[in-house]
């Protein structure tokens, strides 16, 4: 198959014939803003229905060569942020002035519709979200996922904890799987990049997987999309559903995030420098139980601890641990420019975020160079390179079974107990059996991550044939994403908890190498049948991708002389995990735009192979089709234009690496001889991808005299061939087997309203509101109901059950007869989500804000339970000293810690809380100085801006934990919203100085 496609491309190249040279002219012109008269920098100017085009310079001037001289032609001028202009250039005319009107609703933005094609938003037949680089950087963020929070309808984006450097989960249109990958596919400049979250192996110290979740890491790891610099991004297109992402085949059930980085523009070098300083601040605390007498303290903690009680002496342990406000900074610079044939963009950043806990933080250094080169009259080459180094210090948080994690220890530590002596030296914690002292642990323990990464891509466009109505282009791009990640965790012998296992001192070293390779090649045939009244774009191509991940881990205990080197321990363990997946796809797509750009018809099909499937030669088919029709120029009043759209598509979700094989354990020796032992899980040699089939319909309307845009979308996804585990007969020698079976349905509604109520020279107000809801249901389950995620029904856990929501949370309860039962007590999916953003410009003063509202989304709050167990919760005692009551008698409004503890084991509902919240995600106030103020320093064509900004400044919630954005198990399909001793949340404040010249 691949050889045939290569031959086809070669034949087309061989027979491509240059067009006859007609009489031509060179046209010069200038493009300006229609309202202000200011030049429009870097406009794209082309001759309609031909391949003739150019890009203007920073002053809006352009030279367009090769224009037919013997007839009238139509010039098409476009620039991001402006409406397209079509201007008739009479025969023989060689100079022209063109004005562009501002595109307040971004209807002229080009959005991705295929691997090699794009289309303007006004004609789009799918709901595709687009976020510009300017919108991304409203306030400083650690990762681009954080920058998307609250800005995309249908995207639930949560920070798993407050730890610096990421740990974020993104869910587009709800749950689409139970046991496979849950994250979207990320594509940067055509390269499929890794967003893998590799655990630090702190479990070797905390023993967090020693309980009921041995397969789910609780290390609070960073997902690798955190490496990408948001300030390098030009735009992000988000294909949320299968009807939009089907062109990516078996990788796209969870959606696709397509990232385009910035490019250079024609003109003199333009330099931008940003210097930013700020700090992070602890934004919430759990608190501790107040004690009024030594007798009470002794009754709870015993004499050894209780005798430490002194009236009026209270220590704020949380503030002592997480009250650091060290300075953070961010320095970045970029330069862009070039000639008509060569354009460049280069950028660099040095970012250092200091964590609120000692020995925590996140540092990023990045260098990017993007080049665009015209090769003769028929070819263009683009090259992107990005070298990144990130360093994260994560501390020690989340669940543990060894009394080491900060908040696990705090649960048992009363506020009257000192953790330092009079001289400020750390002392053993009398409230824990191993003396674990979180303040000492934070000061002495190192949990460091160091990542070096290179992302590089190249794209070539060769215009094989060009006529007035036809253009045939060969497009090829490829690239690599390679990173090496080193995790080093060192617990020195002097830590009070280290001697508890008899092996004093622990050193952990993990090294991971990941290589993603992507190659795309295709032909794009663009024609204008009927004399230009219609446009047809046909694309045919192939895609090859490969992922190779190698993880090696060393655990060294009982360190000689406390040396951190892993070879200095007397007990050493080594583990290595490797995976390699190869994917190959063939795609064909047709887009037909006709009836004066009112009707768009799209159809495509992709055929996929993957080495992760049982049969790696089998082709799976993923079709797609869509239609949209615009009712244009309806009126100049309330409703100006309406577009109806509908789409259908199917995508897949590949099996995880190795699920088709039965694992063999080669670490066993028998009588000194090496041996292989068969694992308890049987693979499935016939395993296939999960399939997601989606139907989407929507309406888009331009309203309020072209000042508003309303988007409304409804969809239904049917997921089949779910990857599940079934129990096998003991006689088989296995416990379970992975297989395809079961069905899941997801339905949802998304809406967005963008409006510019005021747009004058002195004041502009732009506002955007988003709304989304999603409901799931297990429609077919060929295995018995089972729990997944959580620590059992007595504590609240997720349950997969036919006819029920895929994210329902169940717990123990009593029926009317007093018998123990398990029933639904909440749902991890929000009732709905909303985002509210507003941008106000008063002359040179600009104010921007973003609120993120999430209604519902139940959380299993086990952190509070830990405090209840220790009788140390801030609200443990009921007012008036009343005796504990049963949960049904007080739940949910007036229950206290003693009540919750009294009901434990019988009731679970007291542990399951609403995670509703309203957050002020971003707030910024900026001032643009008059050009004359700094012209003597930076020149006459300079701009200077001063900005105060903050992030997560306000959180309004009834949730009693540290933060309703929490997931102890990280980015899992189902097992989210479980709160066990996370990293505490923080807010941040920044002052930024930007200069461009």
Tab-separated table of C-alpha atoms in Angstrom, residues 176-509:
chain	number	residue	atom	x	y	z
A	176	UNK	CA	-15.145	8.449	26.197
A	177	UNK	CA	-13.416	5.433	27.733
A	178	UNK	CA	-13.050	3.464	30.967
A	179	UNK	CA	-9.648	1.786	30.824
A	180	UNK	CA	-7.682	3.415	28.005
A	181	UNK	CA	-6.061	6.791	27.350
A	182	UNK	CA	-8.232	9.714	28.442
A	183	UNK	CA	-6.210	12.698	27.236
A	184	UNK	CA	-6.601	14.561	23.931
A	185	UNK	CA	-4.125	14.170	21.106
A	186	UNK	CA	-1.694	17.113	20.970
A	187	UNK	CA	-0.250	18.248	17.636
A	188	UNK	CA	2.350	21.042	17.490
A	189	UNK	CA	3.187	22.367	14.014
A	190	UNK	CA	2.189	19.036	12.510
A	191	UNK	CA	4.071	16.850	15.007
A	192	UNK	CA	2.188	14.537	17.355
A	193	UNK	CA	3.769	15.371	20.707
A	194	UNK	CA	3.786	13.430	23.926
A	195	UNK	CA	1.747	14.448	26.933
A	196	UNK	CA	2.700	11.394	28.957
A	197	UNK	CA	2.781	11.789	32.744
A	198	UNK	CA	5.682	9.735	34.088
A	199	UNK	CA	5.565	9.055	37.809
A	200	UNK	CA	8.558	10.026	39.928
A	201	UNK	CA	8.444	6.662	41.756
A	202	UNK	CA	7.884	8.359	45.120
A	203	UNK	CA	5.630	5.382	45.836
A	204	UNK	CA	8.802	3.549	46.846
A	205	UNK	CA	8.954	5.978	49.773
A	206	UNK	CA	5.262	6.529	50.500
A	207	UNK	CA	3.949	3.005	49.699
A	208	UNK	CA	0.803	4.732	48.396
A	209	UNK	CA	-0.095	1.821	46.102
A	210	UNK	CA	0.109	-0.668	48.933
A	211	UNK	CA	-3.641	-0.383	49.515
A	212	UNK	CA	-6.555	-1.060	47.200
A	213	UNK	CA	-5.243	0.747	44.111
A	214	UNK	CA	-1.977	-1.008	43.216
A	215	UNK	CA	-2.245	-0.156	39.513
A	216	UNK	CA	-2.892	3.592	39.816
A	217	UNK	CA	0.008	5.892	40.543
A	218	UNK	CA	-0.520	8.600	43.143
A	219	UNK	CA	2.782	10.419	42.644
A	220	UNK	CA	1.261	13.719	41.451
A	221	UNK	CA	3.307	13.707	38.257
A	222	UNK	CA	3.717	16.470	35.661
A	223	UNK	CA	2.164	15.903	32.236
A	224	UNK	CA	4.639	16.857	29.547
A	225	UNK	CA	2.548	19.435	27.690
A	226	UNK	CA	3.765	21.679	30.531
A	227	UNK	CA	7.018	22.025	28.587
A	228	UNK	CA	5.436	24.079	25.776
A	229	UNK	CA	5.840	27.851	26.139
A	230	UNK	CA	2.381	29.507	25.855
A	231	UNK	CA	3.994	32.740	24.642
A	232	UNK	CA	5.253	30.975	21.501
A	233	UNK	CA	1.728	30.031	20.431
A	234	UNK	CA	-0.067	31.839	17.620
A	235	UNK	CA	-3.319	29.911	17.992
A	236	UNK	CA	-4.876	26.695	19.280
A	237	UNK	CA	-7.663	24.861	17.446
A	238	UNK	CA	-9.533	22.283	19.509
A	239	UNK	CA	-11.381	19.500	17.710
A	240	UNK	CA	-13.682	18.451	20.518
A	241	UNK	CA	-15.695	15.655	18.931
A	242	UNK	CA	-15.392	12.720	16.562
A	243	UNK	CA	-17.233	14.580	13.799
A	244	UNK	CA	-14.341	17.066	13.674
A	245	UNK	CA	-11.379	14.861	14.613
A	246	UNK	CA	-12.127	11.747	12.521
A	247	UNK	CA	-9.311	12.637	10.123
A	248	UNK	CA	-6.903	11.602	12.926
A	249	UNK	CA	-8.418	8.115	13.081
A	250	UNK	CA	-7.727	5.825	16.018
A	251	UNK	CA	-5.955	8.523	18.064
A	252	UNK	CA	-8.775	11.020	18.344
A	253	UNK	CA	-11.644	9.747	20.528
A	254	UNK	CA	-10.660	12.189	23.272
A	255	UNK	CA	-10.361	15.141	20.893
A	256	UNK	CA	-7.405	16.834	19.222
A	257	UNK	CA	-5.576	20.000	20.323
A	258	UNK	CA	-3.789	21.536	17.329
A	259	UNK	CA	-1.150	24.116	18.260
A	260	UNK	CA	0.336	26.519	15.731
A	261	UNK	CA	3.363	28.506	16.825
A	262	UNK	CA	4.233	32.013	15.748
A	263	UNK	CA	5.860	32.848	12.422
A	264	UNK	CA	7.829	35.769	11.129
A	265	UNK	CA	6.489	38.563	8.922
A	266	UNK	CA	7.963	40.640	6.124
A	267	UNK	CA	9.737	43.786	7.296
A	268	UNK	CA	12.509	45.075	9.477
A	269	UNK	CA	13.275	43.075	12.636
A	270	UNK	CA	10.647	43.574	15.301
A	271	UNK	CA	11.755	42.861	18.879
A	272	UNK	CA	9.548	42.240	21.884
A	273	UNK	CA	10.879	41.933	25.434
A	274	UNK	CA	8.829	41.010	28.508
A	275	UNK	CA	10.035	41.156	32.081
A	276	UNK	CA	7.710	39.836	34.764
A	277	UNK	CA	8.009	39.504	38.512
A	278	UNK	CA	5.622	38.222	41.145
A	279	UNK	CA	4.946	35.682	43.838
A	280	UNK	CA	2.621	32.840	44.858
A	281	UNK	CA	0.579	32.836	48.040
A	282	UNK	CA	-1.232	30.067	49.937
A	283	UNK	CA	-4.925	30.521	49.177
A	284	UNK	CA	-6.650	28.050	51.510
A	285	UNK	CA	-6.088	26.040	54.679
A	286	UNK	CA	-7.850	23.118	56.312
A	287	UNK	CA	-7.249	24.241	59.885
A	288	UNK	CA	-6.943	22.116	63.029
A	289	UNK	CA	-9.192	21.312	65.946
A	290	UNK	CA	-8.973	23.905	68.714
A	291	UNK	CA	-8.409	22.487	72.211
A	292	UNK	CA	-9.418	24.339	75.347
A	293	UNK	CA	-7.853	22.151	78.021
A	294	UNK	CA	-5.062	19.695	78.581
A	295	UNK	CA	-7.571	17.061	79.643
A	296	UNK	CA	-9.260	17.245	76.241
A	297	UNK	CA	-5.894	17.020	74.491
A	298	UNK	CA	-4.880	13.960	76.516
A	299	UNK	CA	-8.228	12.272	75.902
A	300	UNK	CA	-7.634	12.516	72.142
A	301	UNK	CA	-3.874	12.147	71.724
A	302	UNK	CA	-2.739	10.433	74.907
A	303	UNK	CA	-0.516	11.682	77.669
A	304	UNK	CA	2.739	11.938	75.712
A	305	UNK	CA	1.259	14.350	73.201
A	306	UNK	CA	-1.469	15.863	75.360
A	307	UNK	CA	1.008	17.029	78.014
A	308	UNK	CA	2.479	19.380	75.388
A	309	UNK	CA	-0.713	21.430	75.533
A	310	UNK	CA	-0.309	24.963	76.836
A	311	UNK	CA	-3.261	27.313	77.044
A	312	UNK	CA	-3.083	29.973	74.342
A	313	UNK	CA	-0.194	28.328	72.460
A	314	UNK	CA	-1.195	27.483	68.904
A	315	UNK	CA	1.029	26.755	65.917
A	316	UNK	CA	-0.149	27.352	62.366
A	317	UNK	CA	1.528	24.293	60.856
A	318	UNK	CA	0.004	24.857	57.423
A	319	UNK	CA	1.342	28.404	57.269
A	320	UNK	CA	4.733	27.242	58.499
A	321	UNK	CA	4.802	24.633	55.736
A	322	UNK	CA	3.252	26.514	52.813
A	323	UNK	CA	3.637	30.187	53.682
A	324	UNK	CA	6.636	30.856	51.452
A	325	UNK	CA	6.291	33.926	49.202
A	326	UNK	CA	9.650	33.906	47.443
A	327	UNK	CA	10.016	36.000	44.315
A	328	UNK	CA	9.170	34.421	40.977
A	329	UNK	CA	10.173	35.827	37.624
A	330	UNK	CA	9.651	35.352	33.922
A	331	UNK	CA	11.872	36.925	31.286
A	332	UNK	CA	11.142	36.396	27.591
A	333	UNK	CA	12.146	37.943	24.301
A	334	UNK	CA	11.380	37.355	20.647
A	335	UNK	CA	12.390	38.809	17.305
A	336	UNK	CA	10.630	38.456	13.975
A	337	UNK	CA	10.996	39.858	10.493
A	338	UNK	CA	12.376	38.984	7.096
A	339	UNK	CA	12.060	39.552	3.392
A	340	UNK	CA	9.407	38.387	0.973
A	341	UNK	CA	11.358	35.154	0.438
A	342	UNK	CA	12.716	34.553	3.953
A	343	UNK	CA	10.886	35.123	7.225
A	344	UNK	CA	11.968	34.257	10.746
A	345	UNK	CA	10.724	34.154	14.318
A	346	UNK	CA	12.993	33.448	17.287
A	347	UNK	CA	12.102	33.453	20.946
A	348	UNK	CA	13.528	32.575	24.325
A	349	UNK	CA	12.148	32.358	27.831
A	350	UNK	CA	13.525	31.880	31.308
A	351	UNK	CA	10.775	31.247	33.832
A	352	UNK	CA	11.236	30.491	37.526
A	353	UNK	CA	8.156	29.927	39.715
A	354	UNK	CA	8.947	29.543	43.396
A	355	UNK	CA	6.611	27.125	45.158
A	356	UNK	CA	4.853	28.027	48.390
A	357	UNK	CA	6.540	25.072	50.156
A	358	UNK	CA	10.273	24.909	50.766
A	359	UNK	CA	12.171	22.943	48.098
A	360	UNK	CA	9.329	23.231	45.551
A	361	UNK	CA	9.133	25.206	42.341
A	362	UNK	CA	9.086	25.062	38.574
A	363	UNK	CA	11.662	26.416	36.148
A	364	UNK	CA	11.466	26.547	32.363
A	365	UNK	CA	14.007	27.624	29.770
A	366	UNK	CA	13.123	27.481	26.107
A	367	UNK	CA	14.626	28.552	22.788
A	368	UNK	CA	12.597	28.512	19.561
A	369	UNK	CA	13.559	29.304	15.965
A	370	UNK	CA	10.934	29.200	13.189
A	371	UNK	CA	11.942	29.849	9.584
A	372	UNK	CA	9.955	30.189	6.351
A	373	UNK	CA	11.716	30.150	2.999
A	374	UNK	CA	10.383	30.536	-0.527
A	375	UNK	CA	12.118	28.096	-2.855
A	376	UNK	CA	11.803	29.466	-6.370
A	377	UNK	CA	8.369	30.257	-7.758
A	378	UNK	CA	6.648	26.999	-6.799
A	379	UNK	CA	7.799	25.834	-3.378
A	380	UNK	CA	7.795	26.998	0.229
A	381	UNK	CA	9.656	25.506	3.171
A	382	UNK	CA	8.906	25.994	6.865
A	383	UNK	CA	11.139	24.773	9.677
A	384	UNK	CA	10.386	24.882	13.408
A	385	UNK	CA	12.799	24.000	16.196
A	386	UNK	CA	12.272	24.192	19.922
A	387	UNK	CA	14.741	23.240	22.664
A	388	UNK	CA	13.274	23.125	26.174
A	389	UNK	CA	14.603	22.482	29.651
A	390	UNK	CA	12.162	22.255	32.559
A	391	UNK	CA	12.882	21.563	36.187
A	392	UNK	CA	10.245	20.767	38.775
A	393	UNK	CA	10.526	20.334	42.523
A	394	UNK	CA	7.372	18.618	43.740
A	395	UNK	CA	7.812	18.004	47.468
A	396	UNK	CA	5.969	15.061	49.026
A	397	UNK	CA	2.190	15.175	48.862
A	398	UNK	CA	-0.777	12.899	48.091
A	399	UNK	CA	-1.701	9.590	49.669
A	400	UNK	CA	0.828	7.475	51.543
A	401	UNK	CA	0.819	4.463	53.820
A	402	UNK	CA	4.088	5.247	55.592
A	403	UNK	CA	3.315	8.559	57.387
A	404	UNK	CA	5.577	10.694	55.202
A	405	UNK	CA	3.302	12.950	53.085
A	406	UNK	CA	2.752	16.454	54.522
A	407	UNK	CA	-1.005	16.488	54.965
A	408	UNK	CA	-1.204	12.802	55.858
A	409	UNK	CA	1.008	13.645	58.845
A	410	UNK	CA	-0.791	16.906	59.636
A	411	UNK	CA	-4.037	14.966	60.066
A	412	UNK	CA	-2.560	13.393	63.219
A	413	UNK	CA	-0.686	16.466	64.438
A	414	UNK	CA	-2.505	18.842	66.841
A	415	UNK	CA	-2.015	22.573	66.504
A	416	UNK	CA	-0.669	22.852	70.047
A	417	UNK	CA	2.243	20.506	69.340
A	418	UNK	CA	5.546	22.217	68.437
A	419	UNK	CA	7.524	20.918	65.452
A	420	UNK	CA	10.592	23.075	66.163
A	421	UNK	CA	12.435	23.883	69.382
A	422	UNK	CA	13.179	27.316	70.830
A	423	UNK	CA	16.178	27.736	68.520
A	424	UNK	CA	14.177	26.852	65.414
A	425	UNK	CA	15.611	23.349	65.014
A	426	UNK	CA	13.294	20.576	63.861
A	427	UNK	CA	12.192	18.090	66.497
A	428	UNK	CA	10.502	14.684	66.103
A	429	UNK	CA	6.740	14.749	65.840
A	430	UNK	CA	5.421	13.115	69.011
A	431	UNK	CA	2.022	12.512	67.396
A	432	UNK	CA	3.355	10.016	64.847
A	433	UNK	CA	4.961	6.689	65.557
A	434	UNK	CA	7.867	7.397	63.214
A	435	UNK	CA	8.484	11.000	64.280
A	436	UNK	CA	7.649	12.308	60.797
A	437	UNK	CA	7.826	16.109	60.779
A	438	UNK	CA	6.447	17.769	57.592
A	439	UNK	CA	8.510	20.924	58.158
A	440	UNK	CA	11.704	18.875	58.303
A	441	UNK	CA	10.618	16.745	55.339
A	442	UNK	CA	9.997	19.836	53.214
A	443	UNK	CA	13.360	21.284	54.159
A	444	UNK	CA	15.537	18.211	53.640
A	445	UNK	CA	13.806	15.954	51.126
A	446	UNK	CA	14.526	16.462	47.419
A	447	UNK	CA	11.972	15.401	44.811
A	448	UNK	CA	13.392	16.836	41.601
A	449	UNK	CA	12.528	16.398	37.951
A	450	UNK	CA	14.766	17.533	35.091
A	451	UNK	CA	13.574	17.370	31.467
A	452	UNK	CA	15.433	18.174	28.261
A	453	UNK	CA	13.245	18.208	25.169
A	454	UNK	CA	13.544	18.895	21.455
A	455	UNK	CA	10.577	19.380	19.140
A	456	UNK	CA	11.427	19.912	15.499
A	457	UNK	CA	9.384	19.902	12.317
A	458	UNK	CA	9.719	20.743	8.651
A	459	UNK	CA	7.002	21.418	6.101
A	460	UNK	CA	7.307	21.771	2.342
A	461	UNK	CA	4.610	22.909	-0.111
A	462	UNK	CA	5.264	22.325	-3.810
A	463	UNK	CA	2.790	23.846	-6.222
A	464	UNK	CA	2.814	21.230	-8.959
A	465	UNK	CA	0.345	22.898	-11.273
A	466	UNK	CA	-1.358	26.303	-11.299
A	467	UNK	CA	-3.956	27.727	-13.634
A	468	UNK	CA	-6.679	30.329	-13.181
A	469	UNK	CA	-9.056	27.717	-11.738
A	470	UNK	CA	-6.848	24.847	-10.584
A	471	UNK	CA	-4.008	24.399	-8.140
A	472	UNK	CA	-2.343	21.087	-7.323
A	473	UNK	CA	-0.044	21.121	-4.298
A	474	UNK	CA	2.145	18.460	-2.797
A	475	UNK	CA	2.504	18.905	0.956
A	476	UNK	CA	4.808	16.986	3.212
A	477	UNK	CA	5.757	17.549	6.801
A	478	UNK	CA	7.513	15.557	9.428
A	479	UNK	CA	9.091	15.990	12.769
A	480	UNK	CA	10.277	14.540	16.013
A	481	UNK	CA	9.494	15.062	19.655
A	482	UNK	CA	12.269	13.725	21.850
A	483	UNK	CA	12.711	14.202	25.565
A	484	UNK	CA	14.706	12.714	28.358
A	485	UNK	CA	13.311	12.970	31.875
A	486	UNK	CA	15.245	12.353	35.072
A	487	UNK	CA	13.537	12.053	38.443
A	488	UNK	CA	15.740	12.059	41.524
A	489	UNK	CA	14.225	11.706	44.975
A	490	UNK	CA	16.521	11.741	47.996
A	491	UNK	CA	15.349	11.175	51.579
A	492	UNK	CA	18.476	11.613	53.744
A	493	UNK	CA	19.027	9.428	56.826
A	494	UNK	CA	18.472	12.352	59.196
A	495	UNK	CA	14.776	12.519	58.308
A	496	UNK	CA	12.930	11.382	61.414
A	497	UNK	CA	10.801	8.818	59.563
A	498	UNK	CA	13.684	7.144	57.732
A	499	UNK	CA	14.754	4.621	60.434
A	500	UNK	CA	11.193	3.266	60.743
A	501	UNK	CA	11.707	0.574	58.091
A	502	UNK	CA	15.180	-0.388	59.281
A	503	UNK	CA	16.728	0.933	56.055
A	504	UNK	CA	18.050	4.405	56.804
A	505	UNK	CA	18.097	6.771	53.842
A	506	UNK	CA	16.415	6.344	50.462
A	507	UNK	CA	17.567	7.400	46.993
A	508	UNK	CA	15.375	7.000	43.922
A	509	UNK	CA	16.522	7.572	40.357
